[in-house]
Every structure is written in C-alpha cells, then in structure tokens.
Short mmCIF file of C-alpha atoms and ligand atoms in Angstrom, two decimals:
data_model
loop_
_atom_site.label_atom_id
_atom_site.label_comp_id
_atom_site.label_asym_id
_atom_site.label_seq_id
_atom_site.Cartn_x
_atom_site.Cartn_y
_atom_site.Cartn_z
CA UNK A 1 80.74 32.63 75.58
CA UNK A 2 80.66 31.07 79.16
CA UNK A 3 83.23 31.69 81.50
CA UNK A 4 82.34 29.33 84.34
CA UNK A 5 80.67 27.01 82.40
CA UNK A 6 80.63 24.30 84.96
CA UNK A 7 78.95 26.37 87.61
CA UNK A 8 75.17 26.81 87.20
CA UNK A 9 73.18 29.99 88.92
CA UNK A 10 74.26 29.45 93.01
CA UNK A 11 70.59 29.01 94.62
CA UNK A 12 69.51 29.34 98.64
CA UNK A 13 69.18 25.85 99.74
CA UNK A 14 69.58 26.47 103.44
CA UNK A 15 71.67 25.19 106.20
CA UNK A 16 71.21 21.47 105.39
CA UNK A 17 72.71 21.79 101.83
CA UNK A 18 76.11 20.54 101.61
CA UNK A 19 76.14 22.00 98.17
CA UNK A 20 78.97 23.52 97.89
CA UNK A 21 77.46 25.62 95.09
CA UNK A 22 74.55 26.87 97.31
CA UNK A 23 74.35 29.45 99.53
CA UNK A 24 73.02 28.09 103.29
CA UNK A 25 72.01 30.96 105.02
CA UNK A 26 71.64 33.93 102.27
CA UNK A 27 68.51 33.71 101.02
CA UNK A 28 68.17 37.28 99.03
CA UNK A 29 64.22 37.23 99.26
CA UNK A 30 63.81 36.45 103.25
CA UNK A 31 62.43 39.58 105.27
CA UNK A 32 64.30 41.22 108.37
CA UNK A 33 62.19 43.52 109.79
CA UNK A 34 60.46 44.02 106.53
CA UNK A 35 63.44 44.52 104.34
CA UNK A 36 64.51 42.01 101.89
CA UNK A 37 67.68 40.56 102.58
CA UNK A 38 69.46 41.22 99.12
CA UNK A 39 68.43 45.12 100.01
CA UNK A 40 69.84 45.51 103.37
CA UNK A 41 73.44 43.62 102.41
CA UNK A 42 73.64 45.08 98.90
CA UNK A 43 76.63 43.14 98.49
CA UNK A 44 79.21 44.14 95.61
CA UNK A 45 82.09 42.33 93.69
CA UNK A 46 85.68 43.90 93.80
CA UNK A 47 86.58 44.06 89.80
CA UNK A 48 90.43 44.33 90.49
CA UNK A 49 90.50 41.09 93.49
CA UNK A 50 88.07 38.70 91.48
CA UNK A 51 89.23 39.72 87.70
CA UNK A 52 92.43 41.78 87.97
CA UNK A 53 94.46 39.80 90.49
CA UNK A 54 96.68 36.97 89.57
CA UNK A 55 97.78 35.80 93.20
CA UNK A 56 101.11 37.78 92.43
CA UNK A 57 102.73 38.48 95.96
CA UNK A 58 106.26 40.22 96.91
CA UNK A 59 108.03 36.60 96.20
CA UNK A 60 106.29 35.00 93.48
CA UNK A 61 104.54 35.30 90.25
CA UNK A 62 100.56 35.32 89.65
CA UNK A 63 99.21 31.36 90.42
CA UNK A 64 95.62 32.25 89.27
CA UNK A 65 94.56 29.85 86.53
CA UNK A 66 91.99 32.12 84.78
CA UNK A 67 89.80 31.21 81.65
CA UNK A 68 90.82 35.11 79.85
CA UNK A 69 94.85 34.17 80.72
CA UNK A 70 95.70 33.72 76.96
CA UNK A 71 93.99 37.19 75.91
CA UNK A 72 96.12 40.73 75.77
CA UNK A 73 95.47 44.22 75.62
CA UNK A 74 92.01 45.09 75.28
CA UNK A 75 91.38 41.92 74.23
CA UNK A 76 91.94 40.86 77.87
CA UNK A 77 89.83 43.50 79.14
CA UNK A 78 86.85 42.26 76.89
CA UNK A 79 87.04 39.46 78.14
CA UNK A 80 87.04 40.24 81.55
CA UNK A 81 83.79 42.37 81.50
CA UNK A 82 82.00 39.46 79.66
CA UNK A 83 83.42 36.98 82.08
CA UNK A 84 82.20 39.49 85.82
CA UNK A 85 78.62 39.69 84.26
CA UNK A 86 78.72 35.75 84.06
CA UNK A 87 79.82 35.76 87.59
CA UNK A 88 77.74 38.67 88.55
CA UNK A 89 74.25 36.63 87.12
CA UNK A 90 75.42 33.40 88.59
CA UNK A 91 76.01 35.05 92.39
CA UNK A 92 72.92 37.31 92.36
CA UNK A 93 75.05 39.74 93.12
CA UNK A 94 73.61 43.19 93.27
CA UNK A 95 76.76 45.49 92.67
CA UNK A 96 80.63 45.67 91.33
CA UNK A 97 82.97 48.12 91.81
CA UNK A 98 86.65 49.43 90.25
CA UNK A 99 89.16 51.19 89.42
CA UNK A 100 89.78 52.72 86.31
CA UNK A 101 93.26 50.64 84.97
CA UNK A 102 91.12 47.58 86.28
CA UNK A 103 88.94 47.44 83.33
CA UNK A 104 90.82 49.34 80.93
CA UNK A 105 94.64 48.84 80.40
CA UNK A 106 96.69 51.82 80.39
CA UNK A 107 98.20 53.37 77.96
CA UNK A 108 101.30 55.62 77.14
CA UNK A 109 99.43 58.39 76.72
CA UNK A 110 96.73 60.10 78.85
CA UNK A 111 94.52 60.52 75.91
CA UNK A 112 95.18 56.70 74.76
CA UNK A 113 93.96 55.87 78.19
CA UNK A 114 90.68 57.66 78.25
CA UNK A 115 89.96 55.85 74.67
CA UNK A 116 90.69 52.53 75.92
CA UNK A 117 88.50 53.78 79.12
CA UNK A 118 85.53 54.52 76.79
CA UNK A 119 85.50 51.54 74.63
CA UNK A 120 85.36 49.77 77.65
CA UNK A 121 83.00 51.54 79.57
CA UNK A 122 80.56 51.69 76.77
CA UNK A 123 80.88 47.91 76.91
CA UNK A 124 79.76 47.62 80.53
CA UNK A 125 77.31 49.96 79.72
CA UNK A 126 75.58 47.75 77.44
CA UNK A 127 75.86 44.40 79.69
CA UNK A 128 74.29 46.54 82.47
CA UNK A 129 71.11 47.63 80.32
CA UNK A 130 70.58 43.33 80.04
CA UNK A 131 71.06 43.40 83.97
CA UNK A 132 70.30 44.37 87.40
CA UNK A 133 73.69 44.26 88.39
CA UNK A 134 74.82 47.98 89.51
CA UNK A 135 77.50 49.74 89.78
CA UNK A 136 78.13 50.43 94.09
CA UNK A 137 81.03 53.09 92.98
CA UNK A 138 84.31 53.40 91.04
CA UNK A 139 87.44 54.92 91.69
CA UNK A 140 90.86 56.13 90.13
CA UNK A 141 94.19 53.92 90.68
CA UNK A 142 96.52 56.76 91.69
CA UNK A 143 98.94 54.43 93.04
CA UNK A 144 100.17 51.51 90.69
CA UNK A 145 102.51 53.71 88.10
CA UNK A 146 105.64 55.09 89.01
CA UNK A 147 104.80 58.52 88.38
CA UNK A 148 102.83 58.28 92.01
CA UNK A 149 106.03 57.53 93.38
CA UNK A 150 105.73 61.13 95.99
CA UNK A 151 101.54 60.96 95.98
CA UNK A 152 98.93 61.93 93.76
CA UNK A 153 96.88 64.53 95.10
CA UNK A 154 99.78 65.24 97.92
CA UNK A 155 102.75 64.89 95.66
CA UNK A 156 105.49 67.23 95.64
CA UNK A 157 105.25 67.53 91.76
CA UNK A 158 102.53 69.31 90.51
CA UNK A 159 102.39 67.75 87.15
CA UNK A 160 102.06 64.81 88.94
CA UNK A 161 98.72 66.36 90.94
CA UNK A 162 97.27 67.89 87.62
CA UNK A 163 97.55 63.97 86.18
CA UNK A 164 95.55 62.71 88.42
CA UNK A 165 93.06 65.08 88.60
CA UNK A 166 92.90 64.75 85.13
CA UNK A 167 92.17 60.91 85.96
CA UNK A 168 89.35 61.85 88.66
CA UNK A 169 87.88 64.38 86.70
CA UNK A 170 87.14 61.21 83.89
CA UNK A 171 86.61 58.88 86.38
CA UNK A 172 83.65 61.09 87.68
CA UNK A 173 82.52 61.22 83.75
CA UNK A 174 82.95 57.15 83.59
CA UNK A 175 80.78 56.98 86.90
CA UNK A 176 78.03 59.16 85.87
CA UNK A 177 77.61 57.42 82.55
CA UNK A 178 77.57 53.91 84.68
CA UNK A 179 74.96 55.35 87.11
CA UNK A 180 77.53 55.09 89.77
CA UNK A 181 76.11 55.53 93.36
CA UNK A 182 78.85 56.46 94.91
CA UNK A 183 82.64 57.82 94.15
CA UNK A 184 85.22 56.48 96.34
CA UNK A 185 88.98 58.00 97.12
CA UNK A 186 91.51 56.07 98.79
CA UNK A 187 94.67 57.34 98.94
CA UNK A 188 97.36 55.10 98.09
CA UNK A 189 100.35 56.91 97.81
CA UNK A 190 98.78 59.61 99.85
CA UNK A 191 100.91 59.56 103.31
CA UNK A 192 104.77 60.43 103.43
CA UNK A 193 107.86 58.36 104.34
CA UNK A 194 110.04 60.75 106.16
CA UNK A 195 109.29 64.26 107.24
CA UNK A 196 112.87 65.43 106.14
CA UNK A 197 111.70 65.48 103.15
CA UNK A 198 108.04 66.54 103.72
CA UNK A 199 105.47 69.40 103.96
CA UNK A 200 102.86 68.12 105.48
CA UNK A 201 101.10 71.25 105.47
CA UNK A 202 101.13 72.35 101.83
CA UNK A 203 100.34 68.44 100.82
CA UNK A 204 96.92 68.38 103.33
CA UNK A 205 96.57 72.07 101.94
CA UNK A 206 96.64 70.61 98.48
CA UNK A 207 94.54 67.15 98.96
CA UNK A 208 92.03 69.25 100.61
CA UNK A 209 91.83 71.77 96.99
CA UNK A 210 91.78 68.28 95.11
CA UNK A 211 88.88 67.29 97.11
CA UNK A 212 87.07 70.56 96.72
CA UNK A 213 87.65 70.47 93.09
CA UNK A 214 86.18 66.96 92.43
CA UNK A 215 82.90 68.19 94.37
CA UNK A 216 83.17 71.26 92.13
CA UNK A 217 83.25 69.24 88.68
CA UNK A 218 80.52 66.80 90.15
CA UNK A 219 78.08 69.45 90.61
CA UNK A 220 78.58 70.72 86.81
CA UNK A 221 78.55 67.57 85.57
CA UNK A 222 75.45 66.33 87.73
CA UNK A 223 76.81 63.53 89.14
CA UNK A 224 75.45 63.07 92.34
CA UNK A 225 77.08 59.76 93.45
CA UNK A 226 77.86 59.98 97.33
CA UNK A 227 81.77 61.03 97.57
CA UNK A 228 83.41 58.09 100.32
CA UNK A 229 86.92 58.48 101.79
CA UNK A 230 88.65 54.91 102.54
CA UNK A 231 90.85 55.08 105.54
CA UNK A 232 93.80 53.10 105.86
CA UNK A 233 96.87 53.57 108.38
CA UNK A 234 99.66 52.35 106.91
CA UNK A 235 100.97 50.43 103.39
CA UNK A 236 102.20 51.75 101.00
CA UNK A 237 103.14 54.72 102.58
CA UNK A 238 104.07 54.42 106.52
CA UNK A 239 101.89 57.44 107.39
CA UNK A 240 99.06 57.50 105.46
CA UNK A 241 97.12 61.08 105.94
CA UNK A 242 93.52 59.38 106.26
CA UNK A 243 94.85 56.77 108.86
CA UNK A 244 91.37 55.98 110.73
CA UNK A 245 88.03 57.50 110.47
CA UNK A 246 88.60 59.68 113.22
CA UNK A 247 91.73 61.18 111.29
CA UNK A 248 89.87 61.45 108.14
CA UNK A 249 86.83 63.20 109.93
CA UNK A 250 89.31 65.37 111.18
CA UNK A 251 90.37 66.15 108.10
CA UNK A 252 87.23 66.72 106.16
CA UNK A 253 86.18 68.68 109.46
CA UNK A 254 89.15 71.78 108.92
CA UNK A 255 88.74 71.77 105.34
CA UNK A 256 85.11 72.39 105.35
CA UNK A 257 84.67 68.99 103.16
CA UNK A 258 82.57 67.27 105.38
CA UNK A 259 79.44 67.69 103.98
CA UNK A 260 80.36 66.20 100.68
CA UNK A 261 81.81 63.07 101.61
CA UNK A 262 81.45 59.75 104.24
CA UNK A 263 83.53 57.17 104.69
CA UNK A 264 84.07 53.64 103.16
CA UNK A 265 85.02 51.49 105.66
CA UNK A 266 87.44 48.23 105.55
CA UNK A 267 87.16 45.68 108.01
CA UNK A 268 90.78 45.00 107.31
CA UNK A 269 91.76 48.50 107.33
CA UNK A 270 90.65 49.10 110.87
CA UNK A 271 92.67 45.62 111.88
CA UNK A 272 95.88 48.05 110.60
CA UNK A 273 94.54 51.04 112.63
CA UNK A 274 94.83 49.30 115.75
CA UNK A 275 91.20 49.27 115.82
CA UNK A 276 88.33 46.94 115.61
CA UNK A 277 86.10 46.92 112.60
CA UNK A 278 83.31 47.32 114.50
CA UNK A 279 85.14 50.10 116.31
CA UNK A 280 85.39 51.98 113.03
CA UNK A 281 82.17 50.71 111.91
CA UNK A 282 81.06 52.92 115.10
CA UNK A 283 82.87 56.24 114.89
CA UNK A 284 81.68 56.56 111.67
CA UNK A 285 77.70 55.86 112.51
CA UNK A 286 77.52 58.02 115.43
CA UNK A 287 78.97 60.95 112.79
CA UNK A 288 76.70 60.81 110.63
CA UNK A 289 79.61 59.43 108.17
CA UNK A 290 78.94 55.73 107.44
CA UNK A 291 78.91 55.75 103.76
CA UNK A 292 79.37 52.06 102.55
CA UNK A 293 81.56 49.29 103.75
CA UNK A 294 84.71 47.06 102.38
CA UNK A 295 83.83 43.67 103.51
CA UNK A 296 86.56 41.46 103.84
CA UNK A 297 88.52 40.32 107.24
CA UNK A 298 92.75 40.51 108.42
CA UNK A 299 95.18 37.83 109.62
CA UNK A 300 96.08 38.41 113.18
CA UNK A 301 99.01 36.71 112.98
CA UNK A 302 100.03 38.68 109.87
CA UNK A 303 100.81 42.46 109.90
CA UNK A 304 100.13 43.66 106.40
CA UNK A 305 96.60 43.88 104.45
CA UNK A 306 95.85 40.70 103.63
CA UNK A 307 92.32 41.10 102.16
CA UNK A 308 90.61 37.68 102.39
CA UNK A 309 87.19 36.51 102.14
CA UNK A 310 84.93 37.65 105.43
CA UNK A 311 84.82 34.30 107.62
CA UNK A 312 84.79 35.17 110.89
CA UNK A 313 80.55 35.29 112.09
CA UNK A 314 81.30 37.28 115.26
CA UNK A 315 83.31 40.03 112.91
CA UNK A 316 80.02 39.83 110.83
CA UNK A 317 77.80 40.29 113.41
CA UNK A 318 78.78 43.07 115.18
CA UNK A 319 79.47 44.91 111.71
CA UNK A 320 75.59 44.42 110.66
CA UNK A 321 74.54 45.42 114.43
CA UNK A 322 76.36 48.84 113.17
CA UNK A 323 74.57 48.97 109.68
CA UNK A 324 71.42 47.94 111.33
CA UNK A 325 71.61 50.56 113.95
CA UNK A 326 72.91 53.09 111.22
CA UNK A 327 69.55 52.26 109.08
CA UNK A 328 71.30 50.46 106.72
CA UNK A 329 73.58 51.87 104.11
CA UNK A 330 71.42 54.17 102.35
CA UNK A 331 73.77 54.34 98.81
CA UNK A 332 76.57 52.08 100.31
CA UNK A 333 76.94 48.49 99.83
CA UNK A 334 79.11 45.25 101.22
CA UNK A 335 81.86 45.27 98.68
CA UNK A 336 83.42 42.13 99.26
CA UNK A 337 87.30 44.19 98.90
CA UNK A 338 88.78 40.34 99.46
CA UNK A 339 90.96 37.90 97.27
CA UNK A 340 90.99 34.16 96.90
CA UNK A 341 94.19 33.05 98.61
CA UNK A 342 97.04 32.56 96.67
CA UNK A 343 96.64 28.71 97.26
CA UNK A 344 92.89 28.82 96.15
CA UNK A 345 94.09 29.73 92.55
CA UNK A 346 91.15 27.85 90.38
CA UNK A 347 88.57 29.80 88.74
CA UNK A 348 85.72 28.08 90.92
CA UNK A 349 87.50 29.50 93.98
CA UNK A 350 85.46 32.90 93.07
CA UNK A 351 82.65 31.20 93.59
CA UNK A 352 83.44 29.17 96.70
CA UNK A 353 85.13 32.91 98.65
CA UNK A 354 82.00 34.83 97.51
CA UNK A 355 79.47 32.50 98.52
CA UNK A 356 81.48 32.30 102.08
CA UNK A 357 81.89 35.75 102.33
CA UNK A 358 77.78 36.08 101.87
CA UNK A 359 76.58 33.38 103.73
CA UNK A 360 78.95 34.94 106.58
CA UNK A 361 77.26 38.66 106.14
CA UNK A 362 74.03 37.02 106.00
CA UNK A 363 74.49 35.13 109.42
CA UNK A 364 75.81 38.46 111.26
CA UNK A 365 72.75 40.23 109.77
CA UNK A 366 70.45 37.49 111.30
CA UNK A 367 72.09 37.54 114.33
CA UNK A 368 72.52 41.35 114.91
CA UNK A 369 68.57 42.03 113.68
CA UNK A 370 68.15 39.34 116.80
CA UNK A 371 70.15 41.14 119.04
CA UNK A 372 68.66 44.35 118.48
CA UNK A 373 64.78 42.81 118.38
CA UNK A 374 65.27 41.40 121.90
CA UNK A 375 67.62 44.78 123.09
CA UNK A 376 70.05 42.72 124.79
CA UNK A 377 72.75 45.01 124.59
CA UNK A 378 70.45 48.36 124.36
CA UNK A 379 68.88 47.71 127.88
CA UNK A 380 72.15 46.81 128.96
CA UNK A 381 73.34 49.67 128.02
CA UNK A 382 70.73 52.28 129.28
CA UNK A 383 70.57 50.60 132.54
CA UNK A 384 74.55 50.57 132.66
CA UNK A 385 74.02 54.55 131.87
CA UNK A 386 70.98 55.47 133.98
CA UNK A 387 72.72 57.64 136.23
CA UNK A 388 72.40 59.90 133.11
CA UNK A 389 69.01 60.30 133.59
CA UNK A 390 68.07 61.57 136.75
CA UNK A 391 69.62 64.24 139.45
CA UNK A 392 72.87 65.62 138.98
CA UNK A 393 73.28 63.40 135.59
CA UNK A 394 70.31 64.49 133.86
CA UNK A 395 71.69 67.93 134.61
CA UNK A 396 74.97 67.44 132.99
CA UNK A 397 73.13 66.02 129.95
CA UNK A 398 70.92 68.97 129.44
CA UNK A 399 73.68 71.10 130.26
CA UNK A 400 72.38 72.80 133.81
CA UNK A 401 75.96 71.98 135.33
CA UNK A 402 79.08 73.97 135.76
CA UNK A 403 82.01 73.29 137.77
CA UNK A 404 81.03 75.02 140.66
CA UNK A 405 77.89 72.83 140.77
CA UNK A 406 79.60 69.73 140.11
CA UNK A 407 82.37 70.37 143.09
CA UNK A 408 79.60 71.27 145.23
CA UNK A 409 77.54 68.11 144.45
CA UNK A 410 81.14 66.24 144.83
CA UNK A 411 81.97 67.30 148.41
CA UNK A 412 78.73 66.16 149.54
CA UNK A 413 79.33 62.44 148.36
CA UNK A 414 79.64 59.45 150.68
CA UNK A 415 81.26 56.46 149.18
CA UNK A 416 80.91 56.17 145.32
CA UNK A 417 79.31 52.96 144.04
CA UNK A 418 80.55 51.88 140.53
CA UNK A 419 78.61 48.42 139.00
CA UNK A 420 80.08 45.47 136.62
CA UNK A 421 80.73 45.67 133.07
CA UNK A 422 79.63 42.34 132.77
CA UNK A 423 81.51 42.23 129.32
CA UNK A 424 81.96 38.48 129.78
CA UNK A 425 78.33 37.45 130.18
CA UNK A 426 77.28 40.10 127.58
CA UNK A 427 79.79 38.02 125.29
CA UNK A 428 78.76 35.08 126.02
CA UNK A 429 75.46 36.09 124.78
CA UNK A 430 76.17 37.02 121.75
CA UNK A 431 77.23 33.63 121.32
CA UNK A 432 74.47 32.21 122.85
CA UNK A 433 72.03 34.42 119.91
CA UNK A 434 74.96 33.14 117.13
CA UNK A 435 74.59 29.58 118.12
CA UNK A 436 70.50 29.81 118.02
CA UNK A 437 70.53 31.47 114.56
CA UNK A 438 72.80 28.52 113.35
CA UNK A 439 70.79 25.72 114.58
CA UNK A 440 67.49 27.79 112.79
CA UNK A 441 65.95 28.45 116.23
MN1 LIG B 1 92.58 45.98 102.28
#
C-alpha cells in the first residue's frame, strides 16, 4: 500500500520551478568535476527523525499526524519499513540509517528483542534487494531505557555494560546482514553528572575495552563497515566524554583505537561544542578522521539540540568545501540527522524538509567545487603563508631550526611587518560565488 499517495516521484526541475514537489538545484545526474552529484552528497534518511518521531517535546505530546498512527507493536514497525522505502523511492534518496529500537520495538526480554529485531530486519532486507536504497550505517540506542540511567558502556553497573554490549554485538550482526557501510557509536548516556559520584578513569578505561571489543567481534564476524564516533558536548549528560572531535581523537589516540574508527560529524553538535561546523568539519579532515557527516543545522537563539532541516547555504557551503577538500566521504554519507518542526506536523512535511535540506547541500556543493576551481581561498591562503617557504621559514618547516637559531635570526630583526587578514573581503566573496551559483551564472 501507498503511504504518500498524493506525492508522486520528486524530479529536478531547476531553479525556475516553483514546484514545491521538485527539487531546484539537486539534480543527482549533473557532473562536478566528473563526479555525479548523487555520488559526492550520498545523502541518507534518519529512520528515528522521519519515522520514529512524533514531535513529542519536554511540554507536550507527539503532534505528528502520520498515515501508520493507528498500527501497534510490530504491526507499527511493518508499517513503517513499507512506508521509508515509499519515501526512500520517491526522494531518490541513496541511504537510511537507525537505531536498533527504531525499527524494532523493544521487548521485555533481551532475547524477545533480538526476535522482533530479526523479523524486522529480514523485512528490510527484502525491500532493499527491490532497491538501490542502502544502508549509510546503523547503530544501538543505549540511551532511551532506564536501565542507561549511569551509561552504557561507562556505567557504574556492569550488568548494565554487558547489556549493551550484548546490543552492539547484534547490532554489528543486523549491520552486516544489511550490508551496512559503516557502524556508528554515539554515546548518549556516556558523560557523568557530578564527579562526587564518578570515576572517570575506570569508565574511559572501560568505554575504551567496549570499543576494542566491538572491533574484536567485527573482525570474526567479517563485518568491515567503517566504525564512526559521533561527538557531542553536552545533553543528556552535562559532560559528555566525546565532547568535540578533538576530545574524541584524544581519546581514540591513548587507547590505541584510532585506527579503527573516524568520526561522524553533526553540524548541530559542533553548534553545542562552541564550535563551528565547519570548524569540526576541519579538525577531523586534516586527521585523517572524517568518516561521514550528520547534516542538519542549530538555533542560535536556542541552547539545546534542536536538529532541524539544513537551511542555511553559507553553513552548506563551507561544509562541502571540507568534503570536497577531504575527497569526498569515501563510505560516509549526508545523513540528514534533522526533524520536521513540531509545527510542520503533516506527513508531506517529510517531503518539503528533505527536499530543503538537499537542494541546500546541493547549492554549498556547487558553490564550494567553485570556490576551490578558481582557488580563491587556496591562493589566499599560500600567499597569506609564504613566509613559510623561503629563509628562516622554510627552515622551520623542514625542521633545520632550533632555538638557538631562531634567537639568533630574532636579534637581527628590524621592524616586523605583519599583513591583513582580509577576512571581510574574503567573506564577501564567498557571497559574491553564492549569489552567482543562484542566479545559474
Ligand atoms: Mn543533534
């Protein structure tokens, strides 16, 4: 049965469409530099935001008006699979992602829950053999019961611990049999409230052995999925333990995990962090560590994780300057991690915050693959750090220096000459190159 019956297959009609059931500027076939489009955003749906989520907040009930509301159980669940490869078809969208209780209610029992897990998952399994559609990764909820009240993988009961690894160990199962391309962890409940009550150590010691032990049961399995880390500062917990990706690197760094996993990184995550997205976007890159990317966008006027629908075209393009400039995403995707607004609570609203949310990713990508073409910030940059490659900077590059040689270079120095940053006409360039993409120039 249809879903969204009303709402044919959304087609590229370009920026004169008004359409609202088009997409205007992502057109999944059109080359940049040589790559299709659809294979350098390798966008993905977010099971639990688009067919999970009922628009419940901390002061209301769910508003969502969905065509599955009247189902139960696995009924419900059914339902829900049938209805995202609808949506899936009609978006031409390449990937989905979840987590395990989004697709499969849980059960009383651990062993109910893997059976309710399977029936599903054999289910997607099927609808994916009819389809191109992917899955980008999955992942384990180790937050939403109450028995991750202290953690998961850094909670202070180990019963608690062995659950979930229980949960990961299946959920590594349930991603092999999908053909999962990557596995991601983000640690919910993993932070702590008050050190009074804490060891930090032991719980880093012991996330660390949880993360060692999921590469373990990959390799005898023979999944080989790319394992991605999700940073996030704050909420639930107020300290969360991979609070930026230059905590989590950290991290992976001392525990000798850093070969086995990269990072997923959320736009809106990074807001929380104090940092930009494409600050994160960055750190990441220049590691080595970019693994695959939640696209969705903050409130700055609101402090919490609000999750919505990538809008903003300057966010957008400086996030696909960093994927260009990282080669693209190799296994990673643009998993739109966003919900329609509470207010936005009719089933076409999927389809109106997807097709935004593309559209937007596809504009950045046009206008960063600009950018780079005509190196407006690369010879910029290299101009702004030529002193690097010649004389005395050359020789701290190549590492001739020392700081006798430096202080003796120093006392011989006249007046020191520094240049402009010129971030304000570099700026205004970038909306210059955003304003020409827009008009089709
Ligand atoms: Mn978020």
């Amino acid at each position: 049965m249809a879903y969204f019956e009303e709402i044919n297959k959304i087609q590229y009609e370009g920026s004169s469409s008004k359409n609202p059931f088009a997409f205007k500027y992502y057109n999944p076939e059109e080359s940049i530099n040589g790559k299709k489009m659809e294979e350098i955003l390798r966008f993905s749906v977010a099971y639990w935001h688009t067919f999970t989520a009922d628009g419940t907040d901390p002061f209301g009930v769910g508003t969502a008006i969905r065509p599955w509301d009247h189902l139960k159980g696995l009924d419900l669940a059914k339902a829900r699979v049938e209805a995202a490869f609808e949506l899936f078809e009609k978006l031409n969208v390449p990937f989905f992602c979840f987590h395990d209780s989004d697709i499969a209610p849980e059960a009383d029992t651990l062993k109910e829950t893997y059976e309710n897990l399977d029936v599903i998952t054999a289910m997607i399994k099927d609808y994916m053999k009819d389809s191109k559609v992917k899955l980008l990764w999955n992942t384990a909820n180790m937050f939403t019961h109450p028995r991750y009240v202290h953690g998961a993988a850094t909670s202070s009961n180990a019963d608690v611990y062995a659950f979930a690894a229980a949960k990961v160990k299946k959920g590594l199962e349930v991603g092999k049999e999908l053909g999962a391309e990557n596995y991601v962890f983000w640690g919910g409940r993993e932070g702590y409230e008050t050190l009074l009550n804490t060891d930090m150590k032991l719980e880093l010691d012991n996330l660390a052995r949880f993360f060692h032990m999921a590469v373990d049961y990959a390799k005898e399995i023979g999944f080989d999925g790319q394992f991605l880390i999700e940073p996030k500062p704050k909420e639930p917990t107020k300290h969360q333990y991979d609070f930026d990706v230059a905590t989590g690197h950290a991290f992976l760094q001392n525990y000798d995990l850093d070969k086995y996993f990269k990072f997923n990184v959320e736009a809106n995550h990074a807001t929380l962090a104090g940092h930009t997205f494409e600050h994160e976007l960055r750190v990441a890159r220049i590691n080595g560590m970019l693994g695959s990317v939640d696209a969705n966008q903050g409130d700055t006027l609101i402090g919490w994780d609000t999750d919505e629908f990538p809008t903003d075209l300057y966010s957008t393009t400086l996030a696909m300057y960093e994927v260009l400039q990282n080669g693209g995403l190799g296994k990673g995707g643009l998993n739109f991690d966003a919900k329609v607004r509470r207010g936005s609570f009719e089933a076409e609203d999927l389809f109106h915050a997807h097709i935004a949310g593309m559209d937007s990713f596809a504009i950045g990508l046009k206008v960063a693959a600009k950018l780079l073409e005509d190196r407006v910030l690369e010879d910029f940059v290299a101009d702004r750090y030529s002193s690097y490659t010649e004389g005395i900077g050359l020789d701290i590059v190549e590492g001739r220096t020392d700081f006798h040689k430096l202080e003796e270079y120093a006392l011989q120095l006249g007046n020191i000459q520094n240049r402009s940053g010129r971030q304000e006409r570099l700026k205004a360039i970038v909306n210059q190159y955003l304003l020409e993409t827009l008009s089709g120039k």
